[in-house]
Amino acid sequence: MNVPEPRRTPLPDPPENARTPVRAHRTDYAGAVYGSLLAASVIAASDLHGAHPRLSLIILLEVTGIVFWMAHVYAHLAGEREAGKAVSWREARRVGRHEWSIVEAATLPALAVLVSPWLGTGDNAWLAIGVAVAQQVTWAALGALRAGATNRQVAVEAAVNLVLGLLIVVAKVAVGH
């Protein structure tokens, strides 16, 4: 059975007012943006009670990041391998390193959960959600900047990611966690 090759369309020329990319190759902050949105979602959906709710949330954040990292690595390896070829450990390590930012994106929100009582924010998770959304917007804007986007494109990237983060906030408020 012949599997058709995916269609490849040429990339359009950049607009004349685009910045010169910092690097010659593609930038990829997708894992950091995705991981930040994932962290905000985990925090918003959690309603942990018990003896150690902050510790439970920190562990939940990190474990969720690791599980989603593993899922992304597997999906990439399974979805993009050449027919009839086994996946090498070298390729698996390369993809694992590339997707690691999903795990890293949980670190700052987890740290915010840890320090929130000392900052006077109590045991709630609002500081951590704010950190997750802020880093999501920052990674998206940085990715656009490094790719040579115009100021308008950077602003749109930041705004879209802010809206996505705010949707998580709205969901948390609506559900009452």
Coordinates of N, CA and C in Angstrom, one line a residue:
M1 N 0.8 -1.2 0.0 CA 0.0 0.0 0.0 C 0.9 1.2 0.0
N2 N 0.7 2.1 -1.0 CA 1.5 3.3 -1.0 C 0.8 4.4 -0.2
V3 N 1.6 5.0 0.7 CA 1.1 6.1 1.5 C 1.6 7.4 0.8
P4 N 0.7 8.3 0.4 CA 1.1 9.5 -0.3 C 2.0 10.4 0.7
E5 N 2.9 11.1 0.1 CA 3.7 12.0 0.8 C 2.9 13.2 1.2
P6 N 3.1 13.8 2.4 CA 2.3 15.0 2.7 C 2.6 16.1 1.7
R7 N 1.6 16.9 1.4 CA 1.8 18.1 0.5 C 2.7 19.1 1.2
R8 N 3.7 19.6 0.5 CA 4.5 20.6 1.0 C 4.3 21.9 0.3
T9 N 3.9 22.9 1.0 CA 3.7 24.2 0.3 C 4.8 25.1 0.7
P10 N 5.3 25.9 -0.3 CA 6.4 26.8 0.0 C 5.9 27.9 1.0
L11 N 6.9 28.3 1.8 CA 6.6 29.4 2.7 C 6.5 30.7 2.0
P12 N 5.6 31.6 2.4 CA 5.5 32.9 1.7 C 6.7 33.7 2.1
D13 N 7.1 34.7 1.2 CA 8.1 35.6 1.6 C 7.7 36.4 2.7
P14 N 8.6 36.8 3.7 CA 8.3 37.6 4.8 C 7.9 39.0 4.4
P15 N 7.0 39.6 5.2 CA 6.7 41.0 4.8 C 7.9 41.9 4.9
E16 N 7.9 43.0 4.1 CA 9.0 43.9 4.1 C 9.3 44.5 5.4
N17 N 8.3 44.7 6.3 CA 8.6 45.3 7.6 C 8.9 44.3 8.7
A18 N 9.1 43.0 8.3 CA 9.4 42.0 9.3 C 10.8 42.2 9.8
R19 N 11.0 41.8 11.1 CA 12.4 41.9 11.7 C 13.2 40.8 11.0
T20 N 14.5 41.0 11.1 CA 15.4 39.9 10.7 C 15.5 38.9 11.8
P21 N 15.2 37.6 11.5 CA 15.2 36.6 12.6 C 16.6 36.5 13.3
V22 N 16.5 36.3 14.6 CA 17.7 36.2 15.4 C 18.6 35.0 14.9
R23 N 17.9 33.9 14.6 CA 18.6 32.7 14.1 C 18.1 32.4 12.7
A24 N 18.9 31.7 11.9 CA 18.5 31.4 10.6 C 17.5 30.3 10.5
H25 N 17.4 29.4 11.5 CA 16.4 28.3 11.5 C 15.1 28.7 12.3
R26 N 14.1 27.8 12.2 CA 12.8 28.1 12.8 C 13.0 28.2 14.4
T27 N 12.2 29.0 14.9 CA 12.1 29.1 16.4 C 11.0 28.2 16.8
D28 N 11.1 27.6 18.0 CA 10.1 26.7 18.5 C 9.9 26.8 20.0
Y29 N 8.9 27.6 20.4 CA 8.6 27.8 21.8 C 7.3 27.1 22.1
A30 N 6.8 26.2 21.2 CA 5.5 25.6 21.3 C 5.4 24.8 22.6
G31 N 6.4 24.1 23.0 CA 6.4 23.3 24.2 C 6.2 24.2 25.4
A32 N 7.0 25.3 25.5 CA 6.9 26.2 26.6 C 5.5 26.9 26.7
V33 N 4.9 27.3 25.5 CA 3.6 27.9 25.5 C 2.6 26.8 25.9
Y34 N 2.7 25.6 25.3 CA 1.7 24.6 25.7 C 1.8 24.2 27.1
G35 N 3.1 24.0 27.6 CA 3.3 23.6 29.0 C 2.7 24.6 30.0
S36 N 2.9 25.9 29.6 CA 2.3 27.0 30.5 C 0.8 26.9 30.5
L37 N 0.2 26.7 29.4 CA -1.3 26.6 29.4 C -1.7 25.4 30.1
L38 N -1.0 24.3 30.0 CA -1.3 23.1 30.7 C -1.2 23.3 32.2
A39 N -0.1 24.0 32.7 CA 0.0 24.3 34.1 C -1.1 25.1 34.6
A40 N -1.5 26.1 33.9 CA -2.6 27.0 34.3 C -3.9 26.1 34.4
S41 N -4.1 25.2 33.5 CA -5.3 24.4 33.5 C -5.3 23.4 34.7
V42 N -4.1 22.9 35.0 CA -4.0 22.0 36.1 C -4.4 22.7 37.4
I43 N -3.8 23.9 37.6 CA -4.0 24.7 38.8 C -5.5 25.1 38.9
A44 N -6.1 25.5 37.8 CA -7.5 25.9 37.8 C -8.4 24.8 38.1
A45 N -8.1 23.6 37.6 CA -9.0 22.5 37.8 C -8.8 21.8 39.1
S46 N -7.7 22.1 39.8 CA -7.4 21.4 41.1 C -8.2 22.1 42.2
D47 N -8.7 21.3 43.1 CA -9.4 21.7 44.3 C -8.9 20.8 45.4
L48 N -7.7 20.9 45.7 CA -7.0 20.0 46.6 C -7.3 20.4 48.1
H49 N -7.7 19.4 48.8 CA -7.9 19.5 50.2 C -7.0 18.5 50.9
G50 N -6.9 18.6 52.2 CA -6.1 17.6 52.9 C -5.0 18.3 53.7
A51 N -4.1 17.4 54.2 CA -3.0 17.9 55.1 C -2.0 18.8 54.4
H52 N -1.8 18.6 53.1 CA -0.7 19.3 52.4 C -1.2 19.7 51.0
P53 N -2.1 20.6 50.9 CA -2.7 20.9 49.5 C -1.6 21.6 48.6
R54 N -0.8 22.4 49.1 CA 0.3 23.0 48.3 C 1.2 22.0 47.7
L55 N 1.7 21.1 48.6 CA 2.6 20.0 48.1 C 1.9 19.1 47.1
S56 N 0.6 18.8 47.3 CA -0.1 18.0 46.4 C -0.2 18.7 45.0
L57 N -0.5 20.0 45.0 CA -0.5 20.8 43.8 C 0.8 20.8 43.1
I58 N 1.9 21.0 43.8 CA 3.2 21.0 43.2 C 3.5 19.7 42.5
I59 N 3.2 18.6 43.2 CA 3.5 17.3 42.7 C 2.6 17.0 41.5
L60 N 1.3 17.4 41.6 CA 0.4 17.3 40.4 C 0.9 18.1 39.2
L61 N 1.4 19.3 39.4 CA 1.9 20.1 38.3 C 3.1 19.4 37.6
E62 N 4.0 18.9 38.4 CA 5.2 18.3 37.9 C 4.9 16.9 37.2
V63 N 4.1 16.1 37.8 CA 3.7 14.8 37.3 C 2.9 15.0 36.0
T64 N 2.0 16.0 35.9 CA 1.2 16.2 34.7 C 2.2 16.7 33.6
G65 N 3.1 17.6 33.9 CA 4.1 18.0 32.9 C 4.9 16.8 32.4
I66 N 5.3 15.9 33.2 CA 6.1 14.8 32.8 C 5.2 13.8 31.9
V67 N 4.0 13.6 32.4 CA 3.1 12.7 31.6 C 2.8 13.2 30.2
F68 N 2.5 14.5 30.1 CA 2.3 15.2 28.8 C 3.5 15.2 28.0
W69 N 4.7 15.4 28.6 CA 6.0 15.4 27.9 C 6.1 14.0 27.3
M70 N 5.9 13.0 28.0 CA 6.1 11.6 27.5 C 5.1 11.4 26.4
A71 N 3.8 11.9 26.5 CA 2.8 11.7 25.5 C 3.3 12.5 24.2
H72 N 3.8 13.6 24.3 CA 4.2 14.4 23.2 C 5.4 13.7 22.5
V73 N 6.4 13.2 23.3 CA 7.5 12.5 22.7 C 7.0 11.3 21.9
Y74 N 6.1 10.5 22.5 CA 5.6 9.3 21.9 C 4.8 9.7 20.6
A75 N 4.0 10.7 20.7 CA 3.2 11.1 19.5 C 4.1 11.5 18.4
H76 N 5.1 12.3 18.7 CA 6.0 12.7 17.7 C 6.8 11.5 17.0
L77 N 7.3 10.6 17.9 CA 8.0 9.5 17.3 C 7.1 8.6 16.5
A78 N 5.9 8.3 17.0 CA 5.0 7.4 16.4 C 4.4 8.0 15.1
G79 N 4.2 9.3 15.2 CA 3.5 10.0 14.1 C 4.3 10.4 12.9
E80 N 5.6 10.6 13.2 CA 6.5 11.1 12.1 C 7.6 10.1 11.7
R81 N 7.6 8.9 12.1 CA 8.6 8.0 11.7 C 8.4 7.5 10.3
E82 N 9.5 7.1 9.7 CA 9.5 6.6 8.3 C 8.9 5.2 8.3
A83 N 8.1 4.9 7.3 CA 7.5 3.5 7.2 C 8.6 2.5 7.2
G84 N 8.5 1.4 8.0 CA 9.4 0.3 7.9 C 10.7 0.5 8.7
K85 N 10.9 1.7 9.4 CA 12.1 1.9 10.1 C 11.8 2.0 11.6
A86 N 12.6 1.4 12.4 CA 12.5 1.4 13.8 C 13.0 2.8 14.3
V87 N 12.4 3.3 15.4 CA 12.9 4.5 16.0 C 14.2 4.3 16.8
S88 N 15.1 5.1 16.6 CA 16.4 4.9 17.3 C 16.4 5.6 18.6
W89 N 17.2 5.2 19.6 CA 17.3 5.8 20.9 C 17.8 7.3 20.7
R90 N 18.7 7.5 19.7 CA 19.2 8.8 19.4 C 18.1 9.7 19.1
E91 N 17.2 9.3 18.2 CA 16.0 10.1 17.8 C 15.1 10.3 19.0
A92 N 14.9 9.3 19.8 CA 14.0 9.4 21.0 C 14.6 10.5 21.9
R93 N 15.9 10.4 22.2 CA 16.5 11.4 23.0 C 16.4 12.8 22.5
R94 N 16.6 12.9 21.1 CA 16.5 14.3 20.5 C 15.1 14.8 20.7
V95 N 14.1 14.0 20.4 CA 12.7 14.5 20.6 C 12.4 14.8 22.0
G96 N 12.9 13.9 22.9 CA 12.7 14.2 24.4 C 13.3 15.5 24.8
R97 N 14.5 15.8 24.3 CA 15.1 17.1 24.7 C 14.3 18.3 24.1
H98 N 13.8 18.1 22.9 CA 13.1 19.1 22.2 C 11.8 19.4 22.9
E99 N 11.1 18.4 23.5 CA 9.8 18.6 24.1 C 9.9 18.9 25.6
W100 N 11.1 18.9 26.2 CA 11.3 19.0 27.6 C 10.8 20.3 28.2
S101 N 10.6 21.3 27.3 CA 10.1 22.6 27.8 C 8.7 22.5 28.4
I102 N 8.0 21.4 28.0 CA 6.6 21.2 28.6 C 6.8 20.9 30.1
V103 N 7.8 20.2 30.5 CA 8.0 19.9 31.9 C 8.5 21.2 32.6
E104 N 9.4 21.9 31.9 CA 10.0 23.1 32.5 C 9.0 24.2 32.8
A105 N 8.0 24.2 31.9 CA 6.9 25.2 32.1 C 6.1 25.1 33.4
A106 N 6.2 23.9 34.0 CA 5.5 23.7 35.3 C 6.3 24.2 36.4
T107 N 7.5 24.5 36.3 CA 8.4 24.8 37.4 C 8.1 26.2 38.0
L108 N 7.9 27.2 37.3 CA 7.6 28.5 37.9 C 6.3 28.6 38.6
P109 N 5.2 28.0 37.9 CA 3.9 28.0 38.7 C 4.0 27.1 39.9
A110 N 4.8 26.0 39.9 CA 5.0 25.2 41.1 C 5.7 26.0 42.2
L111 N 6.7 26.7 41.8 CA 7.4 27.6 42.7 C 6.5 28.7 43.3
A112 N 5.6 29.2 42.5 CA 4.6 30.2 43.0 C 3.7 29.6 44.0
V113 N 3.3 28.3 43.8 CA 2.5 27.6 44.8 C 3.2 27.5 46.1
L114 N 4.5 27.1 46.0 CA 5.3 27.0 47.1 C 5.5 28.2 48.0
V115 N 5.7 29.4 47.3 CA 6.0 30.6 48.0 C 4.8 31.5 48.3
S116 N 3.7 31.1 47.8 CA 2.5 32.0 47.9 C 2.1 32.3 49.4
P117 N 2.2 31.4 50.3 CA 1.9 31.8 51.7 C 2.8 32.8 52.3
W118 N 4.1 32.8 51.9 CA 5.1 33.7 52.4 C 4.9 35.1 51.8
L119 N 4.2 35.1 50.6 CA 4.0 36.4 50.0 C 2.6 37.0 50.4
G120 N 1.9 36.3 51.3 CA 0.7 36.8 51.8 C -0.5 36.5 50.9
T121 N -0.3 35.6 49.9 CA -1.5 35.3 49.0 C -2.3 34.1 49.5
G122 N -1.9 33.6 50.7 CA -2.7 32.4 51.3 C -2.4 31.1 50.5
D123 N -3.4 30.2 50.7 CA -3.3 28.9 50.1 C -3.9 28.8 48.7
N124 N -4.5 29.9 48.2 CA -5.1 29.8 46.9 C -4.1 29.8 45.8
A125 N -4.6 29.5 44.6 CA -3.7 29.3 43.5 C -3.6 30.4 42.5
W126 N -4.1 31.6 42.8 CA -4.2 32.7 41.9 C -2.8 33.1 41.4
L127 N -1.9 33.2 42.4 CA -0.5 33.6 42.0 C 0.1 32.7 41.0
A128 N -0.1 31.4 41.2 CA 0.4 30.4 40.3 C -0.2 30.5 38.9
I129 N -1.5 30.7 38.9 CA -2.2 30.8 37.6 C -1.7 32.1 36.9
G130 N -1.5 33.2 37.6 CA -0.9 34.4 37.0 C 0.4 34.2 36.4
V131 N 1.3 33.4 37.2 CA 2.6 33.1 36.7 C 2.6 32.3 35.4
A132 N 1.7 31.3 35.4 CA 1.6 30.4 34.2 C 1.1 31.2 33.0
V133 N 0.1 32.0 33.2 CA -0.4 32.8 32.1 C 0.7 33.8 31.6
A134 N 1.3 34.5 32.5 CA 2.4 35.4 32.2 C 3.5 34.8 31.4
Q135 N 3.9 33.6 31.8 CA 5.0 32.9 31.1 C 4.5 32.4 29.7
Q136 N 3.3 32.0 29.6 CA 2.7 31.6 28.3 C 2.8 32.8 27.4
V137 N 2.3 33.9 27.8 CA 2.3 35.1 26.9 C 3.7 35.5 26.5
T138 N 4.6 35.4 27.5 CA 6.0 35.8 27.3 C 6.7 34.9 26.3
W139 N 6.5 33.5 26.4 CA 7.1 32.6 25.5 C 6.5 32.8 24.1
A140 N 5.2 33.0 24.0 CA 4.6 33.3 22.6 C 5.2 34.5 22.0
A141 N 5.3 35.6 22.7 CA 5.9 36.8 22.2 C 7.3 36.7 21.9
L142 N 8.1 36.0 22.7 CA 9.5 35.8 22.4 C 9.7 34.9 21.2
G143 N 8.9 33.9 21.0 CA 9.0 33.1 19.8 C 8.7 33.9 18.6
A144 N 7.7 34.8 18.6 CA 7.4 35.6 17.5 C 8.5 36.6 17.2
L145 N 9.1 37.2 18.3 CA 10.2 38.1 18.1 C 11.4 37.4 17.5
R146 N 11.7 36.2 18.0 CA 12.9 35.5 17.5 C 12.7 35.0 16.1
A147 N 11.5 34.9 15.7 CA 11.2 34.4 14.3 C 11.2 35.6 13.3
G148 N 11.3 36.8 13.8 CA 11.4 38.0 13.0 C 10.0 38.6 12.7
A149 N 9.0 38.3 13.5 CA 7.7 38.9 13.3 C 7.7 40.4 13.5
T150 N 6.7 41.0 12.9 CA 6.5 42.5 13.0 C 6.0 42.7 14.4
N151 N 6.0 44.0 14.8 CA 5.5 44.4 16.1 C 4.0 44.0 16.2
R152 N 3.3 44.2 15.1 CA 1.8 43.8 15.1 C 1.7 42.3 15.3
Q153 N 2.5 41.5 14.6 CA 2.4 40.1 14.8 C 2.7 39.6 16.2
V154 N 3.7 40.3 16.8 CA 4.1 39.9 18.2 C 2.9 40.3 19.1
A155 N 2.3 41.4 18.9 CA 1.2 41.8 19.7 C 0.0 40.8 19.6
V156 N -0.2 40.4 18.4 CA -1.3 39.4 18.1 C -1.0 38.1 18.8
E157 N 0.2 37.6 18.7 CA 0.6 36.4 19.4 C 0.4 36.5 20.9
A158 N 0.9 37.6 21.5 CA 0.7 37.9 22.9 C -0.8 37.9 23.3
A159 N -1.6 38.6 22.5 CA -3.0 38.8 22.8 C -3.7 37.5 22.7
V160 N -3.4 36.7 21.7 CA -4.1 35.4 21.6 C -3.8 34.5 22.8
N161 N -2.5 34.5 23.2 CA -2.1 33.7 24.4 C -2.7 34.2 25.7
L162 N -2.8 35.5 25.8 CA -3.5 36.1 26.9 C -4.9 35.7 27.0
V163 N -5.6 35.7 25.9 CA -7.0 35.3 25.8 C -7.2 33.8 26.2
L164 N -6.3 33.0 25.7 CA -6.3 31.6 26.1 C -6.1 31.4 27.6
G165 N -5.2 32.1 28.2 CA -4.9 32.1 29.6 C -6.1 32.6 30.4
L166 N -6.7 33.7 29.9 CA -7.9 34.2 30.6 C -9.1 33.3 30.5
L167 N -9.2 32.5 29.5 CA -10.3 31.5 29.4 C -10.2 30.5 30.5
I168 N -8.9 30.2 30.9 CA -8.7 29.3 32.0 C -9.1 29.9 33.3
V169 N -8.8 31.2 33.5 CA -9.2 32.0 34.6 C -10.7 32.0 34.7
V170 N -11.4 32.3 33.6 CA -12.8 32.4 33.6 C -13.4 31.1 34.0
A171 N -12.9 30.0 33.5 CA -13.4 28.7 33.8 C -13.2 28.4 35.3
K172 N -12.1 28.8 35.9 CA -11.8 28.6 37.3 C -12.9 29.4 38.2
V173 N -13.1 30.6 37.8 CA -14.1 31.4 38.5 C -15.5 30.8 38.3
A174 N -15.9 30.4 37.1 CA -17.2 29.9 36.8 C -17.5 28.6 37.6
V175 N -16.4 27.7 37.7 CA -16.6 26.5 38.4 C -16.5 26.7 40.0
G176 N -15.9 27.8 40.4 CA -15.9 28.1 41.8 C -14.8 27.4 42.6
H177 N -13.7 27.0 41.9 CA -12.6 26.4 42.6 C -11.8 27.5 43.4

